[in-house]
Amino acid sequence: NAGVTQTPKFQVLKTGQSMTLQCAQDMNHNSMYWYRQDPGMGLRLIYYSASEGTTDKGEVPNGYNVSRLNKREFSLRLESAAPSQTSVYFCASSDFGARTGLSYEQYFGPGTRLTVT
Amino acid sequence: AQSVTQLGSHVSVSEGALVLLRCNYSSSVPPYLFWYVQYPNQGLQLLLKYTSAATLVKGINGFEAEFKKSETSFHLTKPSAHMSDAAEYFCAVESYSSASKIIFGSGTRLSIRP
């Protein structure tokens, strides 16, 4: 199993350009997430998808859109990139279900380093 | 709302010394708690998790954490640090506002001195 994969690994954009970050998981997980990581701020949730066909805003959704294409894939789109969106972006997935003793540990991809100039 | 606070953004210990990374949580109900590790230029990897079974949880690479309800703490320890333990460590708590979300702390960078 590849786990969670993300493309691209690195990207440089100019202000105002758009791009889509791709994420796929092969663990048959229901839930998928997009985070951004900035120095000293830990991980902040941008959007998540609790199950196929649903998406919800996280802590910092402004300037982003997402698409849950199918159970495996969850993409993040920057419509008009801004320097404040320079960050490392992580996709994660987890197995969502009733509280039967299963924990909601999340499995992370390797990240995309995005620089907006 | 659930939250976690990690005390100390940077901890430095000598190789072979005890590692202690502190985490306090805020939650109105018994939480699920996690420690993740992030090695340079990599994603996060689960170290261990607490799911209300045993209060002392053992994880990978010799790490363990103890859930103390009276102190609302979930500190991470390792008896003897190794150079390969140098990384950033994140404490996290399950969010009850949505059963599929986890709230992360701001992280603690662990450095190991030779």
CSV table of C-alpha atoms in Angstrom, one decimal:
chain,number,residue,atom,x,y,z
A,1,ASN,CA,0.0,0.0,0.0
A,2,ALA,CA,1.2,3.5,-0.8
A,3,GLY,CA,-0.8,5.0,2.0
A,4,VAL,CA,-1.5,8.7,1.3
A,5,THR,CA,0.1,10.3,-1.8
A,6,GLN,CA,0.3,13.9,-2.7
A,7,THR,CA,1.3,15.7,-5.8
A,8,PRO,CA,3.3,17.9,-6.5
A,9,LYS,CA,6.0,17.8,-3.9
A,10,PHE,CA,7.1,21.3,-4.6
A,11,GLN,CA,5.5,24.3,-6.3
A,12,VAL,CA,6.3,27.9,-6.9
A,13,LEU,CA,3.5,30.2,-7.9
A,14,LYS,CA,3.2,33.9,-8.7
A,15,THR,CA,0.5,36.0,-6.9
A,16,GLY,CA,-2.8,35.5,-8.6
A,17,GLN,CA,-2.1,32.2,-10.2
A,18,SER,CA,-4.2,29.1,-9.5
A,19,MET,CA,-3.3,25.5,-8.9
A,20,THR,CA,-4.7,22.3,-7.6
A,21,LEU,CA,-3.0,20.0,-5.0
A,22,GLN,CA,-3.9,16.4,-5.5
A,23,CYS,CA,-4.2,13.8,-2.7
A,24,ALA,CA,-5.1,10.1,-2.9
A,25,GLN,CA,-5.3,7.3,-0.3
A,26,ASP,CA,-5.5,3.6,-0.9
A,27,MET,CA,-6.6,2.5,2.7
A,28,ASN,CA,-10.3,2.7,1.9
A,29,HIS,CA,-10.7,5.5,4.5
A,30,ASN,CA,-13.9,7.4,4.7
A,31,SER,CA,-12.5,10.8,6.0
A,32,MET,CA,-9.9,13.0,4.3
A,33,TYR,CA,-8.3,16.3,5.4
A,34,TRP,CA,-6.2,19.2,4.2
A,35,TYR,CA,-3.9,21.0,6.6
A,36,ARG,CA,-1.4,23.7,6.3
A,37,GLN,CA,1.7,23.9,8.5
A,38,ASP,CA,3.4,27.1,9.3
A,39,PRO,CA,6.4,27.6,11.7
A,40,GLY,CA,5.2,27.8,15.3
A,41,MET,CA,1.6,27.3,14.5
A,42,GLY,CA,1.3,23.5,14.3
A,43,LEU,CA,-1.2,22.1,11.8
A,44,ARG,CA,-4.3,24.1,10.9
A,45,LEU,CA,-7.2,22.4,9.3
A,46,ILE,CA,-8.3,24.0,6.0
A,47,TYR,CA,-11.1,21.6,4.9
A,48,TYR,CA,-12.1,18.1,5.5
A,49,SER,CA,-14.4,15.5,4.1
A,50,ALA,CA,-16.0,13.2,6.7
A,51,SER,CA,-17.3,10.9,4.0
A,52,GLU,CA,-17.5,10.7,0.2
A,53,GLY,CA,-19.8,13.4,-1.1
A,54,THR,CA,-19.4,15.8,1.9
A,55,THR,CA,-17.0,18.6,2.6
A,56,ASP,CA,-16.8,21.0,5.5
A,57,LYS,CA,-14.7,24.1,6.4
A,58,GLY,CA,-12.0,23.8,8.9
A,59,GLU,CA,-10.2,26.5,10.8
A,60,VAL,CA,-8.6,28.4,7.9
A,61,PRO,CA,-10.7,27.8,4.7
A,62,ASN,CA,-10.5,31.3,3.1
A,63,GLY,CA,-8.8,31.3,-0.2
A,64,TYR,CA,-9.3,27.6,-0.8
A,65,ASN,CA,-11.7,25.2,-2.3
A,66,VAL,CA,-11.9,21.4,-2.2
A,67,SER,CA,-13.4,18.6,-4.2
A,68,ARG,CA,-13.9,15.0,-2.9
A,69,LEU,CA,-13.7,13.4,-6.3
A,70,ASN,CA,-14.4,9.9,-5.0
A,71,LYS,CA,-13.6,7.9,-1.9
A,72,ARG,CA,-9.9,7.8,-2.8
A,73,GLU,CA,-9.2,11.4,-3.9
A,74,PHE,CA,-9.5,14.8,-2.3
A,75,SER,CA,-8.1,17.8,-4.0
A,76,LEU,CA,-7.4,21.3,-2.7
A,77,ARG,CA,-7.6,24.3,-5.1
A,78,LEU,CA,-6.1,27.8,-4.7
A,79,GLU,CA,-8.0,30.0,-7.1
A,80,SER,CA,-5.9,33.1,-6.8
A,81,ALA,CA,-2.7,32.5,-4.8
A,82,ALA,CA,-1.4,35.0,-2.3
A,83,PRO,CA,1.9,35.2,-0.5
A,84,SER,CA,0.1,34.4,2.8
A,85,GLN,CA,-0.6,30.9,1.3
A,86,THR,CA,3.1,30.1,1.3
A,87,SER,CA,3.2,27.0,3.5
A,88,VAL,CA,3.6,23.3,3.6
A,89,TYR,CA,0.3,21.5,2.8
A,90,PHE,CA,-0.5,18.0,4.2
A,91,CYS,CA,-3.3,15.7,3.2
A,92,ALA,CA,-4.4,13.1,5.7
A,93,SER,CA,-7.0,10.3,5.9
A,94,SER,CA,-8.7,8.4,8.7
A,95,ASP,CA,-11.3,5.7,9.2
A,96,PHE,CA,-14.5,7.3,10.5
A,97,GLY,CA,-17.1,5.4,12.4
A,98,ALA,CA,-19.0,5.1,15.6
A,99,ARG,CA,-17.1,5.4,18.9
A,100,THR,CA,-16.6,1.7,19.3
A,101,GLY,CA,-13.1,2.0,20.7
A,102,LEU,CA,-11.5,2.8,17.4
A,103,SER,CA,-9.5,6.0,17.5
A,104,TYR,CA,-9.5,8.5,14.7
A,105,GLU,CA,-5.8,8.4,14.1
A,106,GLN,CA,-4.9,10.1,10.9
A,107,TYR,CA,-2.5,9.0,8.2
A,108,PHE,CA,-0.5,11.7,6.5
A,109,GLY,CA,1.0,12.2,3.1
A,110,PRO,CA,4.5,13.6,2.6
A,111,GLY,CA,3.4,17.2,2.0
A,112,THR,CA,3.6,19.8,-0.7
A,113,ARG,CA,5.8,22.8,-0.2
A,114,LEU,CA,4.2,25.8,-1.8
A,115,THR,CA,5.8,29.2,-2.3
A,116,VAL,CA,3.9,32.1,-3.6
A,117,THR,CA,5.9,35.1,-4.8
B,1,ALA,CA,-14.0,23.3,22.8
B,2,GLN,CA,-11.2,20.8,23.0
B,3,SER,CA,-7.6,22.0,22.8
B,4,VAL,CA,-4.1,20.9,23.6
B,5,THR,CA,-1.2,23.0,24.9
B,6,GLN,CA,2.4,21.9,24.4
B,7,LEU,CA,4.8,23.4,26.9
B,8,GLY,CA,8.1,24.4,25.3
B,9,SER,CA,8.5,24.9,21.6
B,10,HIS,CA,12.0,23.5,21.7
B,11,VAL,CA,13.6,20.9,24.0
B,12,SER,CA,17.2,19.9,23.9
B,13,VAL,CA,18.6,16.8,25.7
B,14,SER,CA,21.8,14.9,25.7
B,15,GLU,CA,22.0,11.5,24.0
B,16,GLY,CA,21.1,8.9,26.6
B,17,ALA,CA,19.2,11.3,28.8
B,18,LEU,CA,15.5,11.2,29.6
B,19,VAL,CA,13.1,12.8,27.1
B,20,LEU,CA,10.0,14.5,28.5
B,21,LEU,CA,7.7,16.4,26.3
B,22,ARG,CA,4.7,18.1,28.0
B,23,CYS,CA,1.1,18.2,26.8
B,24,ASN,CA,-2.0,19.4,28.6
B,25,TYR,CA,-5.4,19.0,27.1
B,26,SER,CA,-8.7,20.7,27.6
B,27,SER,CA,-11.8,18.5,27.2
B,28,SER,CA,-15.1,18.2,29.0
B,29,VAL,CA,-15.4,14.5,28.4
B,30,PRO,CA,-12.7,11.7,28.3
B,31,PRO,CA,-10.8,12.4,25.2
B,32,TYR,CA,-8.9,10.4,22.7
B,33,LEU,CA,-5.3,11.7,22.7
B,34,PHE,CA,-2.4,11.2,20.3
B,35,TRP,CA,1.2,11.9,19.9
B,36,TYR,CA,2.6,12.3,16.4
B,37,VAL,CA,6.2,12.7,15.2
B,38,GLN,CA,7.4,14.6,12.2
B,39,TYR,CA,11.0,14.0,10.9
B,40,PRO,CA,12.5,16.7,8.7
B,41,ASN,CA,10.8,17.1,5.3
B,42,GLN,CA,8.3,14.3,6.0
B,43,GLY,CA,4.7,14.0,7.0
B,44,LEU,CA,3.4,13.2,10.4
B,45,GLN,CA,3.5,9.7,11.8
B,46,LEU,CA,1.5,8.3,14.7
B,47,LEU,CA,3.7,7.6,17.8
B,48,LEU,CA,1.0,6.4,20.1
B,49,LYS,CA,-2.7,6.9,21.0
B,50,TYR,CA,-4.8,6.9,24.2
B,51,THR,CA,-8.3,5.6,23.8
B,52,SER,CA,-9.4,5.1,27.4
B,53,ALA,CA,-8.1,1.6,27.8
B,54,ALA,CA,-4.8,1.7,29.7
B,55,THR,CA,-3.6,5.0,31.1
B,56,LEU,CA,0.0,4.2,30.3
B,57,VAL,CA,0.4,3.9,26.5
B,58,LYS,CA,3.4,2.5,24.8
B,59,GLY,CA,4.3,3.6,21.3
B,60,ILE,CA,6.9,3.1,18.7
B,61,ASN,CA,10.6,3.7,19.1
B,62,GLY,CA,10.5,3.3,22.9
B,63,PHE,CA,8.2,6.2,23.6
B,64,GLU,CA,5.4,6.1,26.1
B,65,ALA,CA,2.8,8.5,27.5
B,66,GLU,CA,0.7,8.5,30.6
B,67,PHE,CA,-2.8,9.8,30.7
B,68,LYS,CA,-3.4,11.7,34.0
B,69,LYS,CA,-7.0,12.9,34.3
B,70,SER,CA,-6.4,14.8,37.5
B,71,GLU,CA,-3.7,16.8,35.8
B,72,THR,CA,-5.3,16.9,32.4
B,73,SER,CA,-1.9,15.8,31.0
B,74,PHE,CA,-0.6,13.4,28.5
B,75,HIS,CA,3.2,13.8,28.6
B,76,LEU,CA,5.5,11.9,26.3
B,77,THR,CA,8.6,10.2,27.7
B,78,LYS,CA,11.5,8.1,26.6
B,79,PRO,CA,14.1,6.8,29.1
B,80,SER,CA,17.1,7.2,26.9
B,81,ALA,CA,17.3,9.6,24.0
B,82,HIS,CA,18.9,8.6,20.7
B,83,MET,CA,20.2,10.9,18.0
B,84,SER,CA,17.5,9.5,15.6
B,85,ASP,CA,14.8,10.9,18.0
B,86,ALA,CA,15.5,14.5,16.8
B,87,ALA,CA,12.2,15.6,15.2
B,88,GLU,CA,9.1,17.7,15.9
B,89,TYR,CA,6.5,16.2,18.1
B,90,PHE,CA,2.8,17.1,18.1
B,91,CYS,CA,0.2,16.3,20.8
B,92,ALA,CA,-3.4,16.1,19.5
B,93,VAL,CA,-6.9,15.6,20.8
B,94,GLU,CA,-10.0,14.3,19.2
B,95,SER,CA,-12.5,17.0,18.6
B,96,TYR,CA,-16.1,16.5,19.9
B,97,SER,CA,-17.5,19.2,17.6
B,98,SER,CA,-17.0,16.7,14.8
B,99,ALA,CA,-16.1,13.1,15.5
B,100,SER,CA,-13.8,13.0,12.5
B,101,LYS,CA,-11.5,15.9,13.5
B,102,ILE,CA,-8.3,16.1,15.5
B,103,ILE,CA,-6.9,19.3,17.1
B,104,PHE,CA,-3.2,19.6,17.0
B,105,GLY,CA,-0.9,21.4,19.4
B,106,SER,CA,1.7,23.8,18.2
B,107,GLY,CA,4.5,21.3,18.3
B,108,THR,CA,7.8,20.8,20.2
B,109,ARG,CA,11.1,20.5,18.4
B,110,LEU,CA,13.3,17.9,20.1
B,111,SER,CA,17.1,18.3,19.6
B,112,ILE,CA,19.6,15.7,20.8
B,113,ARG,CA,23.1,16.7,21.8
B,114,PRO,CA,25.9,14.2,21.2
